[in-house]
Amino acid sequence: MSGDLLLQLVAEHGPWAVMVFFLLWRDSEKDKATRVILDRNALILTEISTVIRERLPRS
């Protein structure tokens, strides 16, 4: 986003436009962080279930 566009948005719509974009960006960053943690947890759970499955006696 260029500086001119940002200044134009602020001039036309006030600080509300900047705040909305900031909140959307912050929400996006939180979603990315949550996805990383969930992916890591899924990998750990897969490893744990594999270890348990390997140690169970086979009938």
mmCIF file of C-alpha atoms in Angstrom:
data_model
loop_
_atom_site.group_PDB
_atom_site.id
_atom_site.type_symbol
_atom_site.label_atom_id
_atom_site.label_comp_id
_atom_site.label_asym_id
_atom_site.label_seq_id
_atom_site.Cartn_x
_atom_site.Cartn_y
_atom_site.Cartn_z
ATOM 1 C CA MET A 1 0.000 0.000 0.000
ATOM 2 C CA SER A 2 1.533 3.295 -1.027
ATOM 3 C CA GLY A 3 1.822 6.262 1.292
ATOM 4 C CA ASP A 4 -0.369 8.404 -0.956
ATOM 5 C CA LEU A 5 -3.214 5.914 -0.774
ATOM 6 C CA LEU A 6 -2.909 5.713 3.001
ATOM 7 C CA LEU A 7 -2.979 9.507 3.301
ATOM 8 C CA GLN A 8 -5.978 9.676 0.974
ATOM 9 C CA LEU A 9 -7.862 7.115 3.070
ATOM 10 C CA VAL A 10 -7.116 8.992 6.275
ATOM 11 C CA ALA A 11 -8.124 12.311 4.702
ATOM 12 C CA GLU A 12 -11.412 10.933 3.353
ATOM 13 C CA HIS A 13 -12.451 8.515 6.071
ATOM 14 C CA GLY A 14 -10.475 9.577 9.099
ATOM 15 C CA PRO A 15 -8.557 7.354 11.453
ATOM 16 C CA TRP A 16 -11.331 4.743 11.359
ATOM 17 C CA ALA A 17 -10.080 3.400 8.049
ATOM 18 C CA VAL A 18 -6.558 2.977 9.437
ATOM 19 C CA MET A 19 -7.916 1.309 12.563
ATOM 20 C CA VAL A 20 -9.999 -1.157 10.533
ATOM 21 C CA PHE A 21 -7.012 -2.155 8.407
ATOM 22 C CA PHE A 22 -4.845 -2.486 11.503
ATOM 23 C CA LEU A 23 -7.404 -4.704 13.237
ATOM 24 C CA LEU A 24 -7.783 -6.873 10.140
ATOM 25 C CA TRP A 25 -3.995 -7.232 9.877
ATOM 26 C CA ARG A 26 -3.694 -8.087 13.579
ATOM 27 C CA ASP A 27 -6.453 -10.684 13.273
ATOM 28 C CA SER A 28 -4.680 -12.194 10.275
ATOM 29 C CA GLU A 29 -1.426 -12.426 12.241
ATOM 30 C CA LYS A 30 -3.229 -14.147 15.130
ATOM 31 C CA ASP A 31 -4.756 -16.640 12.701
ATOM 32 C CA LYS A 32 -1.324 -17.428 11.251
ATOM 33 C CA ALA A 33 0.151 -17.962 14.714
ATOM 34 C CA THR A 34 -2.762 -20.202 15.707
ATOM 35 C CA ARG A 35 -2.379 -22.257 12.530
ATOM 36 C CA VAL A 36 1.337 -22.794 13.209
ATOM 37 C CA ILE A 37 0.611 -24.012 16.733
ATOM 38 C CA LEU A 38 -2.190 -26.310 15.566
ATOM 39 C CA ASP A 39 0.022 -27.804 12.857
ATOM 40 C CA ARG A 40 2.790 -28.461 15.380
ATOM 41 C CA ASN A 41 0.326 -30.056 17.800
ATOM 42 C CA ALA A 42 -1.024 -32.276 15.026
ATOM 43 C CA LEU A 43 2.505 -33.479 14.251
ATOM 44 C CA ILE A 44 3.160 -34.230 17.915
ATOM 45 C CA LEU A 45 -0.113 -36.141 18.280
ATOM 46 C CA THR A 46 0.677 -38.151 15.162
ATOM 47 C CA GLU A 47 4.085 -39.086 16.558
ATOM 48 C CA ILE A 48 2.573 -40.066 19.914
ATOM 49 C CA SER A 49 -0.096 -42.230 18.302
ATOM 50 C CA THR A 50 2.539 -43.905 16.107
ATOM 51 C CA VAL A 51 4.675 -44.742 19.149
ATOM 52 C CA ILE A 52 1.667 -46.102 21.030
ATOM 53 C CA ARG A 53 0.574 -48.165 18.030
ATOM 54 C CA GLU A 54 4.084 -49.638 17.666
ATOM 55 C CA ARG A 55 4.222 -50.637 21.348
ATOM 56 C CA LEU A 56 0.818 -52.280 21.514
ATOM 57 C CA PRO A 57 0.874 -56.064 21.361
ATOM 58 C CA ARG A 58 -0.351 -57.464 18.076
ATOM 59 C CA SER A 59 -3.119 -60.032 18.235
#
